[in-house]
Structures are given as C-alpha cells and as structure tokens.
Short mmCIF file of C-alpha atoms in Angstrom, two decimals:
data_model
loop_
_atom_site.label_atom_id
_atom_site.label_comp_id
_atom_site.label_asym_id
_atom_site.label_seq_id
_atom_site.Cartn_x
_atom_site.Cartn_y
_atom_site.Cartn_z
CA MET A 1 -73.13 -13.33 29.75
CA TYR A 2 -70.42 -16.56 29.45
CA GLN A 3 -67.60 -16.58 32.16
CA LYS A 4 -64.33 -17.17 31.49
CA ARG A 5 -61.94 -16.75 34.43
CA ASP A 6 -61.88 -13.38 35.21
CA HIS A 7 -63.01 -12.52 31.78
CA PHE A 8 -66.41 -12.71 30.94
CA GLU A 9 -67.70 -12.65 26.99
CA LEU A 10 -70.93 -10.09 26.27
CA ASP A 11 -73.11 -12.58 24.66
CA GLU A 12 -76.44 -11.38 24.40
CA ALA A 13 -76.95 -8.31 21.78
CA GLU A 14 -79.60 -5.86 24.48
CA ALA A 15 -76.00 -6.36 27.22
CA SER A 16 -74.02 -5.88 24.34
CA ARG A 17 -75.82 -2.25 23.65
CA ARG A 18 -76.18 -1.78 26.51
CA TYR A 19 -73.01 -1.69 27.46
CA PHE A 20 -71.88 0.42 24.85
CA GLN A 21 -74.20 2.99 25.42
CA LYS A 22 -73.06 3.12 28.55
CA PHE A 23 -69.69 3.41 28.08
CA ASP A 24 -70.18 6.16 25.02
CA GLY A 25 -72.58 8.27 28.21
CA ILE A 26 -69.90 8.11 31.37
CA LEU A 27 -66.94 8.48 28.47
CA ARG A 28 -68.98 11.92 27.29
CA HIS A 29 -68.94 13.31 30.58
CA LEU A 30 -65.12 13.19 31.08
CA PHE A 31 -64.81 15.84 29.22
CA ASN A 32 -66.74 17.40 31.29
CA LEU A 33 -64.17 16.04 33.95
CA ILE A 34 -61.78 17.87 32.19
CA GLU A 35 -62.83 21.44 31.99
CA SER A 36 -63.30 20.72 35.89
CA GLU A 37 -60.13 19.80 37.28
CA ALA A 38 -58.60 22.10 35.56
CA GLU A 39 -60.20 25.29 37.15
CA GLN A 40 -59.80 23.40 39.96
CA LYS A 41 -56.10 23.46 39.13
CA LYS A 42 -55.44 19.82 39.15
CA ILE A 43 -55.56 18.92 35.47
CA ARG A 44 -52.98 21.76 33.75
CA GLN A 45 -54.05 24.59 30.75
CA HIS A 46 -51.96 22.30 28.38
CA GLU A 47 -52.66 19.18 29.61
CA VAL A 48 -56.49 19.78 28.83
CA GLU A 49 -55.81 19.34 24.88
CA ILE A 50 -53.73 15.82 25.23
CA PHE A 51 -56.97 14.27 27.11
CA ARG A 52 -58.99 15.83 25.14
CA LYS A 53 -57.01 14.40 21.92
CA TYR A 54 -56.87 10.83 24.06
CA LEU A 55 -60.75 10.86 25.04
CA GLY A 56 -61.93 11.66 21.47
CA ASN A 57 -59.45 8.23 20.18
CA ILE A 58 -61.11 6.48 22.80
CA VAL A 59 -64.88 6.91 22.25
CA ASN A 60 -64.03 6.41 18.77
CA THR A 61 -62.41 2.98 20.08
CA PHE A 62 -65.18 2.21 21.57
CA THR A 63 -67.39 3.54 18.79
CA ALA A 64 -65.79 0.59 16.60
CA LEU A 65 -65.57 -2.21 19.28
CA SER A 66 -69.83 -1.34 19.00
CA TYR A 67 -70.36 -1.49 15.25
CA LYS A 68 -68.09 -4.68 15.50
CA TYR A 69 -69.59 -6.74 18.05
CA LEU A 70 -72.86 -4.97 16.50
CA MET A 71 -74.53 -8.71 16.06
CA THR A 72 -73.82 -10.23 18.94
CA GLU A 73 -76.13 -13.70 19.83
CA GLN A 74 -77.72 -13.25 15.77
CA LEU A 75 -75.10 -14.53 14.56
CA SER A 76 -73.32 -18.51 15.01
CA ASP A 77 -70.29 -18.56 17.75
CA ALA A 78 -68.09 -19.43 14.74
CA TYR A 79 -68.35 -15.64 14.13
CA GLY A 80 -66.23 -14.69 16.94
CA ARG A 81 -68.91 -12.05 17.30
CA ASN A 82 -68.34 -11.83 21.72
CA LEU A 83 -66.53 -8.69 22.84
CA GLU A 84 -64.79 -10.12 25.79
CA MET A 85 -64.55 -7.87 29.14
CA ASP A 86 -62.82 -7.56 32.48
CA ARG A 87 -65.96 -7.77 34.15
CA VAL A 88 -63.23 -8.54 37.84
CA ASN A 89 -60.75 -5.54 37.79
CA SER A 90 -61.16 -3.03 35.06
CA GLY A 91 -64.88 -3.25 33.82
CA PHE A 92 -63.28 -2.08 30.15
CA PRO A 93 -62.04 -4.67 26.87
CA VAL A 94 -59.97 -6.98 26.97
CA TYR A 95 -56.32 -6.23 26.08
CA SER A 96 -56.37 -8.22 23.62
CA GLU A 97 -59.38 -6.39 22.04
CA ILE A 98 -56.94 -3.91 21.48
CA LEU A 99 -54.45 -6.24 19.89
CA LYS A 100 -56.47 -7.78 17.55
CA MET A 101 -58.37 -4.16 16.35
CA ALA A 102 -54.41 -3.18 15.46
CA ASN A 103 -54.82 -5.81 13.68
CA ASP A 104 -58.04 -5.64 11.41
CA ALA A 105 -56.48 -1.82 10.51
CA MET A 106 -53.44 -2.75 9.43
CA GLN A 107 -55.54 -4.71 6.76
CA VAL A 108 -58.51 -2.15 6.99
CA SER A 109 -57.66 -1.80 2.70
CA ASN A 110 -57.48 -5.26 1.90
CA TYR A 111 -61.20 -5.74 3.55
CA LEU A 112 -62.56 -3.06 2.52
CA SER A 113 -62.11 -3.69 -0.94
CA SER A 114 -63.13 -6.75 -0.70
CA LEU A 115 -66.31 -6.02 0.84
CA PRO A 116 -69.78 -5.08 -1.62
CA LYS A 117 -70.17 -0.95 -1.26
CA ARG A 118 -72.69 0.31 1.21
CA THR A 119 -74.72 1.08 -1.11
CA ALA A 120 -75.22 -2.25 -3.18
CA ILE A 121 -75.81 -3.79 0.84
CA MET A 122 -78.56 -1.15 1.28
CA GLU A 123 -79.94 -2.20 -1.77
CA ASP A 124 -79.38 -6.17 -1.35
CA MET A 125 -80.96 -5.94 2.34
CA ILE A 126 -84.03 -4.09 1.10
CA ARG A 127 -84.79 -6.65 -1.41
CA GLU A 128 -84.45 -9.46 1.05
CA ILE A 129 -86.75 -7.40 3.33
CA LEU A 130 -89.42 -6.21 0.59
CA SER A 131 -89.01 -9.35 -1.39
CA GLU A 132 -87.93 -12.53 0.21
CA ASN A 133 -89.91 -11.24 3.71
CA LYS A 134 -87.43 -12.51 5.94
CA GLU A 135 -84.80 -10.41 8.40
CA PRO A 136 -81.29 -10.05 6.67
CA VAL A 137 -78.93 -10.61 9.10
CA ASN A 138 -76.37 -11.40 6.95
CA LEU A 139 -76.45 -8.26 5.04
CA GLN A 140 -76.71 -6.61 8.66
CA TYR A 141 -73.55 -8.21 9.06
CA ALA A 142 -71.47 -7.12 6.63
CA MET A 143 -72.71 -3.48 6.76
CA ALA A 144 -71.65 -3.64 10.84
CA GLN A 145 -68.24 -5.09 9.36
CA ARG A 146 -68.29 -2.36 6.75
CA THR A 147 -68.79 0.41 9.22
CA TYR A 148 -66.41 -0.95 11.83
CA TYR A 149 -63.75 -0.84 8.81
CA GLU A 150 -64.77 2.48 7.90
CA ILE A 151 -64.00 4.05 11.51
CA LEU A 152 -60.78 2.10 11.59
CA ALA A 153 -59.88 3.67 8.62
CA GLU A 154 -61.04 7.35 8.54
CA GLU A 155 -60.79 7.94 12.34
CA LYS A 156 -58.23 7.80 15.19
CA MET A 157 -57.84 5.08 17.30
CA PHE A 158 -56.70 4.70 21.36
CA TRP A 159 -54.23 1.26 20.81
CA ALA A 160 -52.35 -0.88 22.76
CA GLN A 161 -49.04 1.68 22.33
CA ASN A 162 -49.83 5.41 21.60
CA HIS A 163 -46.18 6.64 21.17
CA PRO A 164 -45.15 9.69 22.59
CA CYS A 165 -45.63 13.21 21.40
CA LEU A 166 -42.99 15.96 22.27
CA THR A 167 -44.43 19.79 22.45
CA TRP A 168 -42.01 22.62 22.26
CA ALA A 169 -42.74 24.37 25.52
CA MET A 170 -42.48 28.10 27.54
CA SER A 171 -38.28 28.07 28.48
CA ARG A 172 -37.14 28.93 32.07
CA ASP A 173 -34.02 28.77 31.62
CA TYR A 174 -32.74 31.18 28.82
CA GLN A 175 -29.96 27.75 28.68
CA ARG A 176 -32.42 25.10 27.99
CA ASN A 177 -35.38 24.79 26.38
CA SER A 178 -38.25 23.00 27.50
CA PHE A 179 -40.63 20.23 25.94
CA VAL A 180 -44.09 18.82 27.23
CA VAL A 181 -43.67 14.73 26.68
CA ASP A 182 -47.23 12.51 26.20
CA TRP A 183 -48.42 9.09 25.91
CA ALA A 184 -50.45 6.68 26.42
CA ILE A 185 -50.81 2.90 26.37
CA TYR A 186 -53.62 0.16 27.45
CA ASP A 187 -52.34 -1.58 30.33
CA SER A 188 -52.01 -4.76 29.55
CA GLN A 189 -52.25 -6.26 33.42
CA THR A 190 -54.87 -3.81 34.53
CA ASN A 191 -57.24 -3.36 30.92
CA LEU A 192 -57.66 -0.21 31.55
CA PRO A 193 -55.91 3.68 29.64
CA VAL A 194 -53.68 4.82 30.85
CA ILE A 195 -51.77 8.44 30.03
CA TYR A 196 -48.85 10.29 30.46
CA THR A 197 -47.74 14.05 30.48
CA MET A 198 -43.68 14.65 31.14
CA GLU A 199 -42.39 18.18 31.75
CA ILE A 200 -38.40 18.10 30.84
CA GLU A 201 -35.75 20.56 30.21
CA VAL A 202 -33.33 19.39 28.19
CA SER A 203 -29.41 20.96 28.10
CA GLY A 204 -27.02 20.55 25.27
CA SER A 205 -26.47 22.26 21.40
CA GLU A 206 -28.58 19.71 19.66
CA PRO A 207 -31.85 20.65 18.64
CA PHE A 208 -34.10 17.78 21.19
CA MET A 209 -36.69 17.79 17.88
CA LYS A 210 -34.26 16.85 15.29
CA ASP A 211 -31.87 14.46 18.09
CA GLN A 212 -31.34 11.14 16.14
CA GLU A 213 -30.03 9.67 18.91
CA ASP A 214 -31.30 10.72 22.01
CA TRP A 215 -35.15 11.70 20.71
CA PRO A 216 -35.88 8.22 19.33
CA ARG A 217 -34.06 6.71 22.73
CA LEU A 218 -36.70 8.60 24.99
CA GLN A 219 -39.21 7.17 23.09
CA SER A 220 -38.54 3.52 23.27
CA TYR A 221 -38.23 3.75 27.30
CA LEU A 222 -40.98 5.54 27.82
CA LEU A 223 -43.38 2.86 26.13
CA ALA A 224 -40.79 -0.06 27.87
CA GLN A 225 -41.22 1.03 31.73
CA SER A 226 -44.91 2.24 30.95
CA MET A 227 -46.64 -0.10 33.58
CA SER A 228 -48.74 0.49 35.83
CA SER A 229 -46.64 -1.53 38.32
CA LEU A 230 -44.05 0.59 37.65
CA LYS A 231 -43.83 3.88 40.61
CA LEU A 232 -43.25 6.68 38.92
CA LEU A 233 -39.72 7.60 40.94
CA THR A 234 -38.52 4.64 39.38
CA ILE A 235 -39.46 6.09 35.39
CA GLY A 236 -37.87 9.61 37.04
CA GLN A 237 -34.98 8.06 37.96
CA GLY A 238 -34.44 6.22 35.18
CA ILE A 239 -34.32 8.60 32.79
CA ASP A 240 -32.34 11.23 34.90
CA LYS A 241 -28.97 8.00 34.88
CA ASP A 242 -29.82 7.21 31.10
CA PHE A 243 -30.17 10.80 29.86
CA GLU A 244 -27.83 12.18 30.36
CA ASN A 245 -29.19 15.82 28.63
CA VAL A 246 -32.57 15.44 29.48
CA HIS A 247 -34.30 16.87 32.92
CA PRO A 248 -37.58 15.54 33.59
CA MET A 249 -39.80 18.46 35.38
CA SER A 250 -42.49 16.58 35.95
CA LEU A 251 -44.22 13.49 35.17
CA ARG A 252 -47.46 12.49 35.36
CA ARG A 253 -50.35 9.32 35.20
CA PHE A 254 -53.40 9.11 34.70
CA THR A 255 -55.83 6.14 34.74
CA LEU A 256 -58.67 6.16 33.77
CA GLY A 257 -61.19 3.85 35.71
CA PRO A 258 -62.07 1.35 37.14
CA MET A 259 -65.88 1.56 35.81
CA HIS A 260 -68.51 -0.14 38.10
CA SER A 261 -71.40 -1.33 37.04
CA ARG A 262 -74.18 -3.35 38.34
CA HIS A 263 -74.99 -5.37 35.50
CA PHE A 264 -71.09 -5.94 34.25
CA THR A 265 -68.86 -5.95 37.17
CA LYS A 266 -68.49 -7.86 40.35
CA GLN A 267 -64.84 -5.87 41.53
CA ASN A 268 -65.66 -4.06 44.95
CA VAL A 269 -67.35 -5.29 47.98
CA VAL A 270 -68.68 -1.76 49.13
CA ILE A 271 -69.38 -0.54 45.62
CA ASP A 272 -70.77 -3.27 44.36
CA SER A 273 -73.51 -3.02 47.38
CA ILE A 274 -74.28 0.69 46.55
CA LEU A 275 -74.57 0.44 42.83
CA GLU A 276 -77.21 -2.42 44.57
CA ASP A 277 -79.72 -1.04 47.07
CA THR A 278 -79.81 2.38 45.01
CA LYS A 279 -81.33 0.73 42.06
CA ALA A 280 -80.71 2.89 39.38
CA PRO A 281 -82.10 3.12 36.10
CA VAL A 282 -80.71 0.98 33.16
CA GLY A 283 -77.42 3.38 31.90
CA GLU A 284 -77.95 5.23 35.50
CA ASP A 285 -75.72 2.58 37.31
CA TRP A 286 -72.09 3.14 37.26
CA ILE A 287 -69.62 4.80 39.63
CA PHE A 288 -65.81 5.67 37.08
CA GLY A 289 -62.69 6.07 38.64
CA TRP A 290 -60.04 8.47 37.43
CA THR A 291 -56.42 8.68 39.28
CA ILE A 292 -53.85 10.85 38.75
CA GLU A 293 -50.33 10.08 40.41
CA THR A 294 -47.50 12.84 40.15
CA LEU A 295 -44.11 13.38 40.85
CA LEU A 296 -42.42 16.81 40.87
CA THR A 297 -38.40 17.65 40.81
CA LYS A 298 -37.92 19.98 43.98
CA ASN A 299 -34.31 20.47 43.52
CA SER A 300 -31.02 19.25 41.39
CA LYS A 301 -27.17 18.24 42.24
CA VAL A 302 -24.14 17.23 40.02
CA GLU A 303 -22.66 14.15 40.74
CA ARG A 304 -19.38 12.56 39.09
CA THR A 305 -20.09 9.93 36.72
CA GLY A 306 -16.48 9.14 35.83
CA ILE A 307 -13.22 10.50 36.56
CA PHE A 308 -13.95 14.08 33.86
CA ARG A 309 -17.82 13.71 33.87
CA ARG A 310 -20.08 14.90 35.55
CA GLN A 311 -23.83 15.10 35.68
CA GLU A 312 -27.04 16.82 36.68
CA ILE A 313 -28.83 14.47 39.06
CA GLN A 314 -32.78 15.57 40.21
CA LEU A 315 -33.49 15.39 43.58
CA PHE A 316 -37.42 14.18 43.60
CA ASP A 317 -40.57 16.03 46.19
CA ILE A 318 -41.46 13.23 47.78
CA ASP A 319 -42.55 13.57 51.54
CA SER A 320 -40.21 10.93 53.74
CA MET A 321 -42.52 11.41 55.93
CA ASP A 322 -46.00 10.57 53.93
CA THR A 323 -45.83 6.62 53.85
CA GLU A 324 -48.60 6.00 51.35
CA MET A 325 -46.00 8.16 48.89
CA VAL A 326 -42.67 6.95 49.72
CA GLU A 327 -44.45 3.47 49.20
CA LEU A 328 -46.01 4.98 45.60
CA GLY A 329 -42.82 6.90 44.85
CA ALA A 330 -45.12 10.02 44.52
CA THR A 331 -44.78 13.37 45.46
CA SER A 332 -48.41 13.30 45.61
CA ILE A 333 -52.04 10.79 44.36
CA GLU A 334 -55.29 12.40 43.83
CA ARG A 335 -58.42 9.85 43.70
CA SER A 336 -61.73 11.29 42.25
CA ILE A 337 -65.55 8.97 41.04
CA VAL A 338 -67.88 10.22 38.60
CA THR A 339 -71.12 8.42 38.68
CA PRO A 340 -74.75 9.52 38.22
CA LEU A 341 -77.30 11.93 40.98
CA SER A 342 -78.90 8.82 42.72
CA VAL A 343 -75.57 7.00 43.11
CA TYR A 344 -74.11 9.81 44.84
CA GLN A 345 -76.84 10.40 46.69
CA THR A 346 -75.97 6.67 48.21
CA ILE A 347 -72.96 7.69 48.72
CA ARG A 348 -73.11 10.45 50.61
CA GLU A 349 -75.58 8.86 52.82
CA ARG A 350 -73.05 5.66 54.09
CA ASN A 351 -70.49 7.33 53.51
CA PRO A 352 -68.41 4.00 53.27
CA VAL A 353 -64.84 5.13 54.17
CA SER A 354 -62.89 3.78 51.67
CA LEU A 355 -64.54 6.35 49.61
CA ARG A 356 -63.85 8.92 52.03
CA ASP A 357 -60.50 10.84 50.13
CA PHE A 358 -62.09 10.31 47.24
CA ARG A 359 -62.98 13.71 45.27
CA LYS A 360 -66.98 12.88 43.53
CA TYR A 361 -68.30 13.85 40.65
CA ALA A 362 -72.07 13.89 40.44
CA VAL A 363 -73.98 13.96 36.99
CA ASN A 364 -76.85 15.83 37.56
CA PRO A 365 -79.83 15.66 35.14
CA ASN A 366 -78.87 17.91 32.52
CA GLY A 367 -75.33 16.23 32.08
CA GLY A 368 -73.27 18.88 34.02
CA LEU A 369 -71.33 17.75 36.83
CA LEU A 370 -71.27 18.84 40.40
CA SER A 371 -68.23 18.63 42.36
CA TYR A 372 -68.27 17.43 45.83
CA SER A 373 -64.69 16.74 47.96
#
C-alpha cells in the first residue's frame, strides 16, 4: 500500500479485493444491526426503512468502486487504477473518491455508448485466450469499466450529498402536520457516511410538501449544516430561528464507522493491539463503529421577535448536569461496535476502559448478531 499523508492507495490487487470483500461483509451485517437496534428501541420503526435505503445505496457504492478498481496492480499507474482510502481516521475511501464517482455518473451515457457491448468484449477475450494464448488484461479492464458504469446507470448510489426526503407522519396536534425528514452525507472532514433523521411539526395553512419557500430553503439549510463538527443543538436552534412555521421535535445523527482492520488501518492504539493479538483469519480482523446522537424537544415557549410578532421557540432536552451532553449539544449519545466473535472475545478478556461504555455486537459463525452491553 502506498502512503500519501494520512491517505493510502491500495496498489496491490489482492489487498484491493480483500478490502472490498471485507466491507461487503461488514455492510451486510449492518442490516442485522438495524433489526437488533429496532428491537431494543434504539432505532424507531420509521427509521428502519430509512436505514435500509441508505445502507443499500452504500452497498451499491462499494460494489461499483470494486469494479472500478478491479485491475489494481495489473495496469500501469497512468490508468489511475488505485483506490485511495483514509487509513488513519475512518478506514473508508476518501471523500474525493465519492466526488469522482459522481462525476462519472454524470457522463455514464456517453461512456457506455463509447464502449463495446458486453458480448463483443467477451468474444474478444475468448479469442485472445484461445487463439493468441495470452491473458486479455486490457479487455478485462474494459469489462470491469463497463460493469462499473452499468452499476452507476442502474443502481442508486450514496453520494457526497443525499438530498432531504420528506414523509408525512401521524400528527400529534390536529392543528399541525407532522413530517419525518431524512438526508445523508459523506462527510468530507471524517470520510464517513452520516445519516440524519428529523421529526418536525409544521404550522401554517400552506401544505408543506408544496411550499415553494420554506421546504426548498429547509433542504438547502440542512445540507449546508450537515457537518460532523456541528452540534445537533446548533442545527436545531438554527432551524427553530430561521423557519417560523417549522418546529423540530427530534433530530438524530447516525455515524457509520470508523472501520478498524489489522491489515488496512492504523487508528487507535487499544483497538490496533486487540486486532493484532486476536490474529483472526482474513476477513474477520475488523471492528466497526456505530454512533447515534439524539436531540429532543422537551417543551416550547413563545418569544417576541418584533413589535407585532411572536414566534414559538423550542426548548431542547439537554441535562445541564451532564457535562458530556452539554459539550456535545445533544440529549443522548449511544456508541456501539460490531465485530466478529473472536475479536469480541479478546475485547471481553481485556475489558479496555475506552470501550466499556460501548454496546458490543458480536457476529456469530452463522452471521447472526449477539448483543452485549
């Protein structure tokens, strides 16, 4: 692997394939994690489908990238065939990889029309193998690229910005409409996918889904404020101040990752030591993080905002005696890790202080999850 600051290029074919195989397994375990979190009431029922949607998009993104970089090491560097990943902070591909993929998606029609058809590439590959007795490396590259662009054309991806979606929800107040808003980003500061959900109540006579002012403005606001460095309280208070008829009742941020691996990352001394000592088989040498931050409204008050105007202001539920929550600007935060059973057993034996407050999910040999507090 080639080092570039805190980013690494996977310049070996075997390492690149193992990396994508590892993520494919981890991401599929997260679907089971969603179900387990829902059973424990940590994820609300309406959020389950939201997570399935975004996780499916992330799976498609990794599948596409695996084809884009399938020929790592077998072609010269001039082809730019190496995936760049964040080895120090997240374990995920760097933000620029997602931007390059979005640019490719914008040109997918032109690229597919310029490539030979799949059947023609296959015929030429067979001819080179049988008639010329050589490995058809360039044709394999062409097939991998065609598959990459076909996935971009046919499947939904997880982009740098995944724009807000609005869903009507059961209203608590007959004078107001309730909605669930969901959106997601690939955070440029952390190189991690982050999913947001928000429950809002909307006052006013205009149907919010058809509102030509507040709903478009709210979408832009949410995308502009979706940075991991911003507190949920800051985001919630900004909505409350700038949108007179929109009342945020809850705001949640779900951070997927980081991914720790003995072969691919160097992030945390304690975790690196656990993975090294476990010496788990290839594909089972990982720990994956999962964080849920929640901000809830506990009450509201009416404040004067002008000579003739008053506005409802939300009072957010943050325990003033809990210094961590005050610092984070959240009602609660829950941290979890998912890991193969062999790694979990090492964690349990060592019981490191830094992981004691994490809920731990161990993947058993059958692929199911075992939950431990």
